[in-house]
Structures are given as structure tokens and as C-alpha cells.
Short mmCIF file of C-alpha atoms in Angstrom, two decimals:
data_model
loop_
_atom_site.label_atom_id
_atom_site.label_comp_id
_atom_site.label_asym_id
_atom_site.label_seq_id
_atom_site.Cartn_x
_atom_site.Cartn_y
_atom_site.Cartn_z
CA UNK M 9 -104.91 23.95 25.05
CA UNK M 10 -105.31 28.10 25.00
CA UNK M 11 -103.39 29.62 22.98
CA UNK M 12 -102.42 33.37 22.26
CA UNK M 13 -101.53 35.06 18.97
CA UNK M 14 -99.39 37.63 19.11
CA UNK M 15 -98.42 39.60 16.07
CA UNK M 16 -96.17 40.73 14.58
CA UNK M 17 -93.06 39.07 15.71
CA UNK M 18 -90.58 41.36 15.19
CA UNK M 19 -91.31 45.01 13.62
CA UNK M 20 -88.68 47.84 12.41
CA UNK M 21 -90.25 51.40 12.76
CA UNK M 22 -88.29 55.10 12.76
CA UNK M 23 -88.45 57.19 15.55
CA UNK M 24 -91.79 59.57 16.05
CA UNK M 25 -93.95 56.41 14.31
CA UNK M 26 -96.50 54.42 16.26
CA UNK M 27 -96.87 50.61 16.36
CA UNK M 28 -99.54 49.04 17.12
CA UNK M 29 -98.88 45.01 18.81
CA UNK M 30 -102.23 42.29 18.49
CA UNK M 31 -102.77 39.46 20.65
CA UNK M 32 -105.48 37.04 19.92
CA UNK M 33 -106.59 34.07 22.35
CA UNK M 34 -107.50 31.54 19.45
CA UNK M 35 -109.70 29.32 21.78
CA UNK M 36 -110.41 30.74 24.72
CA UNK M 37 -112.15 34.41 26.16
CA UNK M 38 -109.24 36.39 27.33
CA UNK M 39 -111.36 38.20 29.98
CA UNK M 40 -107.69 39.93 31.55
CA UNK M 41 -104.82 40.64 29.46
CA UNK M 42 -101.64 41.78 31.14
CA UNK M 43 -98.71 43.55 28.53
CA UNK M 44 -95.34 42.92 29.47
CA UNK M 45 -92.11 44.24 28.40
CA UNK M 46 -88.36 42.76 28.61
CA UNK M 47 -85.03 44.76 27.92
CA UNK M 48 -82.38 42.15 26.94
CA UNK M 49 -81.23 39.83 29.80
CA UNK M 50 -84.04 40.55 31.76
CA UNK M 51 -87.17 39.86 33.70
CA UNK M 52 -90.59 40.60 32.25
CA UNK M 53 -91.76 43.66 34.10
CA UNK M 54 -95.49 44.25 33.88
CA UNK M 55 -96.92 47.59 31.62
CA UNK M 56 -100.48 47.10 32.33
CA UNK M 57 -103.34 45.19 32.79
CA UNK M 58 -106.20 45.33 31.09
CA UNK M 59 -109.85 43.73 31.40
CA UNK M 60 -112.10 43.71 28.18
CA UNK M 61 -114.31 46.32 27.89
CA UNK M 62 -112.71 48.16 30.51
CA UNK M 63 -110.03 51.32 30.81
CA UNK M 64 -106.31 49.12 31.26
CA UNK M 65 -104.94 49.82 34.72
CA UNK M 66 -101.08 50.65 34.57
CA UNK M 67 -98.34 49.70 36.40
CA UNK M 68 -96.62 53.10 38.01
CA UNK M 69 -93.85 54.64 35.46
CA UNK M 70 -95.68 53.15 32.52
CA UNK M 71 -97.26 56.22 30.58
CA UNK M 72 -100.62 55.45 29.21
CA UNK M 73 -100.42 58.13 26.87
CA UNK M 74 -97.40 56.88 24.91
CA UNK M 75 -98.61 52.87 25.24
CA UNK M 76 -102.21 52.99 24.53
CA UNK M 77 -104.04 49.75 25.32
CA UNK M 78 -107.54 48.57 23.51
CA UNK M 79 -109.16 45.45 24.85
CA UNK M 80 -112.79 45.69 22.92
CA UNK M 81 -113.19 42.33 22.71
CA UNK M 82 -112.43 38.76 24.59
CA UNK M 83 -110.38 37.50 22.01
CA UNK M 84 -108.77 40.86 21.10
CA UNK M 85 -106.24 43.30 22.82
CA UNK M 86 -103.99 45.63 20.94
CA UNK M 87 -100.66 47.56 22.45
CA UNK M 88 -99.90 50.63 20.58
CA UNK M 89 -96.27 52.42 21.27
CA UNK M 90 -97.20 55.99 20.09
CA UNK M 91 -94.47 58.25 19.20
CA UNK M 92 -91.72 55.56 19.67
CA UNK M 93 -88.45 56.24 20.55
CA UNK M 94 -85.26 53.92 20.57
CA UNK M 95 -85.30 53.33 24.33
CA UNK M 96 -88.52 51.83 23.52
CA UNK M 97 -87.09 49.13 21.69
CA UNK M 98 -87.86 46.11 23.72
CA UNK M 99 -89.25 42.95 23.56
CA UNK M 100 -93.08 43.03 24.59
CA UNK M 101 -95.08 40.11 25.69
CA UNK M 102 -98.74 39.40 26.25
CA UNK M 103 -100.46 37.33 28.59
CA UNK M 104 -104.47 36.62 28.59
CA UNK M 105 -105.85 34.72 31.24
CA UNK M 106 -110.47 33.99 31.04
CA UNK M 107 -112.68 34.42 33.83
CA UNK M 108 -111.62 32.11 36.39
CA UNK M 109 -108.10 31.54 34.96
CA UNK M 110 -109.33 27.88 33.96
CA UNK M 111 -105.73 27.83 31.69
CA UNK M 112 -103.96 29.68 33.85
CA UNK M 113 -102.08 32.13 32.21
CA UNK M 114 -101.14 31.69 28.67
CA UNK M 115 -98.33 33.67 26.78
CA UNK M 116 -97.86 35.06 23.43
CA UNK M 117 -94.56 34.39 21.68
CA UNK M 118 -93.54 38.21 21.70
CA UNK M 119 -92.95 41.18 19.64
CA UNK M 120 -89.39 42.36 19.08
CA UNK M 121 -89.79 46.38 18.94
CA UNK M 122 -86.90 48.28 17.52
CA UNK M 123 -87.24 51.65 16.90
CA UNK M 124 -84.31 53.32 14.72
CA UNK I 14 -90.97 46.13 40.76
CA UNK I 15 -90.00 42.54 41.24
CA UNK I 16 -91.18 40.44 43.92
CA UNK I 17 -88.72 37.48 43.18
CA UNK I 18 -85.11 37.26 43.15
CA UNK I 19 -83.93 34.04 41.28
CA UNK I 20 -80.19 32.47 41.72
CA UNK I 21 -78.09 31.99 40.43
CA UNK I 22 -78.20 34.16 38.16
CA UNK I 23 -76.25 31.73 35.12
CA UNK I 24 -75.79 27.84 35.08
CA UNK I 25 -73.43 25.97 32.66
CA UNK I 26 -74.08 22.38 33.37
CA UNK I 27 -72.95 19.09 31.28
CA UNK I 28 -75.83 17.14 29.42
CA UNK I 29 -77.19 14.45 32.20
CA UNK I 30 -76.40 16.60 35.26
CA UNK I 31 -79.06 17.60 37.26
CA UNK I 32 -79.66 22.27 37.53
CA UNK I 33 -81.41 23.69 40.48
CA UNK I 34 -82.38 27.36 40.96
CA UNK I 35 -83.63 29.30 43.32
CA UNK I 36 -86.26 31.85 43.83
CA UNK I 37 -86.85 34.12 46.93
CA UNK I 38 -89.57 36.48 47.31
CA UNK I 39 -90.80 38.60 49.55
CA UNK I 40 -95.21 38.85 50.44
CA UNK I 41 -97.34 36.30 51.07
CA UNK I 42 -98.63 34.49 47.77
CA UNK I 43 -101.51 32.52 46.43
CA UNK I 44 -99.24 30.16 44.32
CA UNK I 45 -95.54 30.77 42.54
CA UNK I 46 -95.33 29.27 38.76
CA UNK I 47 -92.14 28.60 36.81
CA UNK I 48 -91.95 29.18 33.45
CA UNK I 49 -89.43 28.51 30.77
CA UNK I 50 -88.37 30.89 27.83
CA UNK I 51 -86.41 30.02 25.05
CA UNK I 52 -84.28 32.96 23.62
CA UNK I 53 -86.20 35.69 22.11
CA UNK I 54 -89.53 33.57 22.32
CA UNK I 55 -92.50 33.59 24.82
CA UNK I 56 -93.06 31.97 28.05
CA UNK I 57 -94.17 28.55 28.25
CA UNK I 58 -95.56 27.20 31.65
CA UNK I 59 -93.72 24.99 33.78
CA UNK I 60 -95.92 24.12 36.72
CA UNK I 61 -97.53 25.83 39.90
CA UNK I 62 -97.38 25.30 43.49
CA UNK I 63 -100.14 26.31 45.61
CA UNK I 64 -99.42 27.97 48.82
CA UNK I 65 -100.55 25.04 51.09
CA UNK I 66 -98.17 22.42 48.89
CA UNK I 67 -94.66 22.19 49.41
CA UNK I 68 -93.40 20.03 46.65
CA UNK I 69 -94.52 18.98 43.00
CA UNK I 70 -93.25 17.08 40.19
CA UNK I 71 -93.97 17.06 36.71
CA UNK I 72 -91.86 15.11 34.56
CA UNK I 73 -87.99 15.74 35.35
CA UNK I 74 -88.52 18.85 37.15
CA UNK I 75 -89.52 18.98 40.72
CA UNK I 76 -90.50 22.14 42.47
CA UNK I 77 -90.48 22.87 46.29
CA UNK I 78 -91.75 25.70 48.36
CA UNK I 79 -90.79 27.08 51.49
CA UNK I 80 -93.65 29.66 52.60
CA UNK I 81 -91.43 30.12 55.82
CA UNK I 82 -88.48 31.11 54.04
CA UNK I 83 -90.36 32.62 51.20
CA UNK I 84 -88.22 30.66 49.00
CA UNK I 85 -88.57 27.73 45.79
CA UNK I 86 -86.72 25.72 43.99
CA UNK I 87 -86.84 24.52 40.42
CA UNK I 88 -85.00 21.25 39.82
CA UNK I 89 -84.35 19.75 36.00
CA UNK I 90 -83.37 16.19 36.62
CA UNK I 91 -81.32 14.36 33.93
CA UNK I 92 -80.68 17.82 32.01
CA UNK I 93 -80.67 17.55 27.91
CA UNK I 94 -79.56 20.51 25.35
CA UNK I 95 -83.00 21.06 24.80
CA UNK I 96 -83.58 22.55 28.58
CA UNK I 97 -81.12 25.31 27.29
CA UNK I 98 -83.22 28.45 27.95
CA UNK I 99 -84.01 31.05 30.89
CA UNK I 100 -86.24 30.09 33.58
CA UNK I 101 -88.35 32.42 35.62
CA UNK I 102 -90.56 31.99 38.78
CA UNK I 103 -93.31 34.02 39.24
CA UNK I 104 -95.48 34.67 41.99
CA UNK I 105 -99.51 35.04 42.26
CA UNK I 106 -100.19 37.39 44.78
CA UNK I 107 -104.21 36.42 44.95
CA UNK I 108 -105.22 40.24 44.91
CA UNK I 109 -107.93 41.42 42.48
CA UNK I 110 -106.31 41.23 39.22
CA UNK I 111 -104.41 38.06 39.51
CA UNK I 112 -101.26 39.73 38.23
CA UNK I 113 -97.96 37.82 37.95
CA UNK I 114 -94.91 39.05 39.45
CA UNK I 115 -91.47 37.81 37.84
CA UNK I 116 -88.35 36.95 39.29
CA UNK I 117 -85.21 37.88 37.40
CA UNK I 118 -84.06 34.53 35.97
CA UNK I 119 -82.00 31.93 35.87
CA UNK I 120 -79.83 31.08 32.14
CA UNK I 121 -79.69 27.60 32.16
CA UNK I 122 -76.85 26.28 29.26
CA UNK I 123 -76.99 22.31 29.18
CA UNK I 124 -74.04 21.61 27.05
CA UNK I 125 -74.44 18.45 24.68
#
């Protein structure tokens, strides 16, 4: 079946660093790739979505500036938290779909973010 | 923002016992998918229900869908500790870009 990897899975960084968050779709062409983020406790609440070789489109509050997105290639898409602050520590999650959806939509394990 | 509201919120059950949760939302969709996620990990897929179907099994779960009511339910027959975990439904809206819309979860503790 498709799977994503996501990397790293967890990741320690001081305030004012940037971080940057892979996900790789091992067996498939992730033609969309949607970030999500989830506080403790919570629902996943979409970032952005993003289609490869295209500018991601993001979700209103989200600022691109501070979480660039890179999607060069179908089996690539990076999330980068510039400038991080705690209240960005979060869990972040990726999910790639390929034209078509033919796996639906498959999920990376996550990223625990905490920024100190 | 979300499109799905799940309830209830919690649910202790005993090992055997059957959970059920609910999920409410509030446009019309293309399909609504469950998904399970095991503390701190990602989302593994359930099953989806199409708009035009109102009730699918896979396994021991068995998902219905009210497109009157706006409404599904996610039932875990025979419940084990291993179905410890939150579950989330999640709505396809059909719209160009095929984004998924999250509901805010049910915590499901099976106790052994």
C-alpha cells in the first residue's frame, strides 16, 4: 500500500531557529500534499495545501511567511517553521494524496515540534 | 475551521463491549472517512462512505450515514485494548483540492 515518510519524529529546537519537516511518499506520486497541525487533545486543523510544482495554498490564519512549504517534487514536500516560537510547538502531520486519489489519502506518522 | 463535531467527546468502555460515536457536520459532502490515531502517532484509515451509501462494514466496525441529518456513526463491535486510541471523522467536501475536514474526536479507552 502507499506509504508516507515523515521525518523527523520528534525534534527539540530554541526559540528564533527554523525547522525544516520532510515527507516522502515511498511508492506512490504525491501529486497534493496537505500539512496539518494538532495542539494536544485536539483535531488536526489544516495549514496548507500544496500541489507539486506549484505555490502551496494556505488555510486563512496560517502565515506563509513563518511556515514555508516546498513541494519540488512528487515524492517530496518539506514544512519549514521559520523563526519558531514555543506556541509553535505542536504536533504536525502530513498527508499526500496522487492524481486521482487512487489510495486515498495516506498519512505520515507526525513530527512532534517543541520549541524551548 | 471544523466542519465535524464528533461525540462524545471520551468513552471508557470494558474489553468486549461494543463503542459508538458520533459525527455531525454541517455542508453537503462527497464522502466522510474515519480514521484512527494512536497517541502521538499518525492517522491510519478506517473506511469511507460515499454520499449515496448509507451504511458500510469493514471488519468489526460499521459505519452509517445520515445525509439528512448530516450525521455518522462509527461503531467498534466486540471492542479489544488494542482499539484504545482517538478516532476522527472527516469529511470530503468534493471541491477542487479534495481537502479533508476533521471532526474533533472521540478518545476511545477499551479497558482489558
Amino acid at each position: 500500500g502507499a506509504v508516507v515518510s515523515q521525518h523527523p519524529s520528534w525534534v527539540i529546537c530554541k526559540s528564533g531557529t527554523s525547522v525544516k519537516i520532510e515527507c516522502r511518499s515511498l511508492d506512490f506520486q504525491a501529486t497534493t500534499m496537505f500539512w496539518y497541525r494538532q495542539f494536544p487533545k485536539q483535531s488536526l486543523m489544516l495549514m496548507a495545501t500544496s500541489n507539486e510544482g506549484s505555490k502551496a495554498t494556505y488555510e486563512q490564519g496560517v502565515e506563509k511567511d513563518k511556515f514555508l512549504i516546498n513541494h519540488a517534487s512528487l515524492t517530496l514536500s518539506t514544512l519549514t517553521v521559520t523563526s519558531a516560537h514555543p506556541e509553535d510547538s505542536s504536533f504536525y502531520i502530513c498527508s499526500a494524496g496522487d492524481r486521482g486519489y487512487r489510495y486515498g489519502y495516506t498519512f505520515g506518522s507526525g513530527t512532534r515540534l517543541t520549541v524551548v | 475551521s471544523q466542519q465535524g463535531e464528533e461525540d462524545p467527546q471520551a468513552l471508557s468502555i470494558q474489553e468486549g463491549e461494543n463503542a459508538t460515536m458520533n459525527c455531525s457536520y454541517k455542508t453537503s459532502i462527497n464522502n466522510l472517512q474515519w480514521y484512527r490515531q494512536n497517541s502521538g502517532r499518525g492517522l491510519v484509515h478506517l473506511i469511507l462512505i460515499r454520499s449515496n451509501e448509507r451504511e458500510k462494514h469493514s471488519g468489526r466496525l460499521r459505519v452509517t450515514l445520515d445525509t439528512s441529518k448530516k450525521s455518522s456513526s462509527l461503531l467498534i463491535t466486540a471492542s479489544r485494548a488494542a482499539d484504545t486510541a482517538s478516532y476522527f471523522c472527516a469529511t470530503d467536501l468534493g471541491a477542487a483540492g479534495n481537502k479533508l475536514t476533521f471532526g474533533g474526536g472521540t478518545r476511545v479507552l477499551v479497558k482489558p
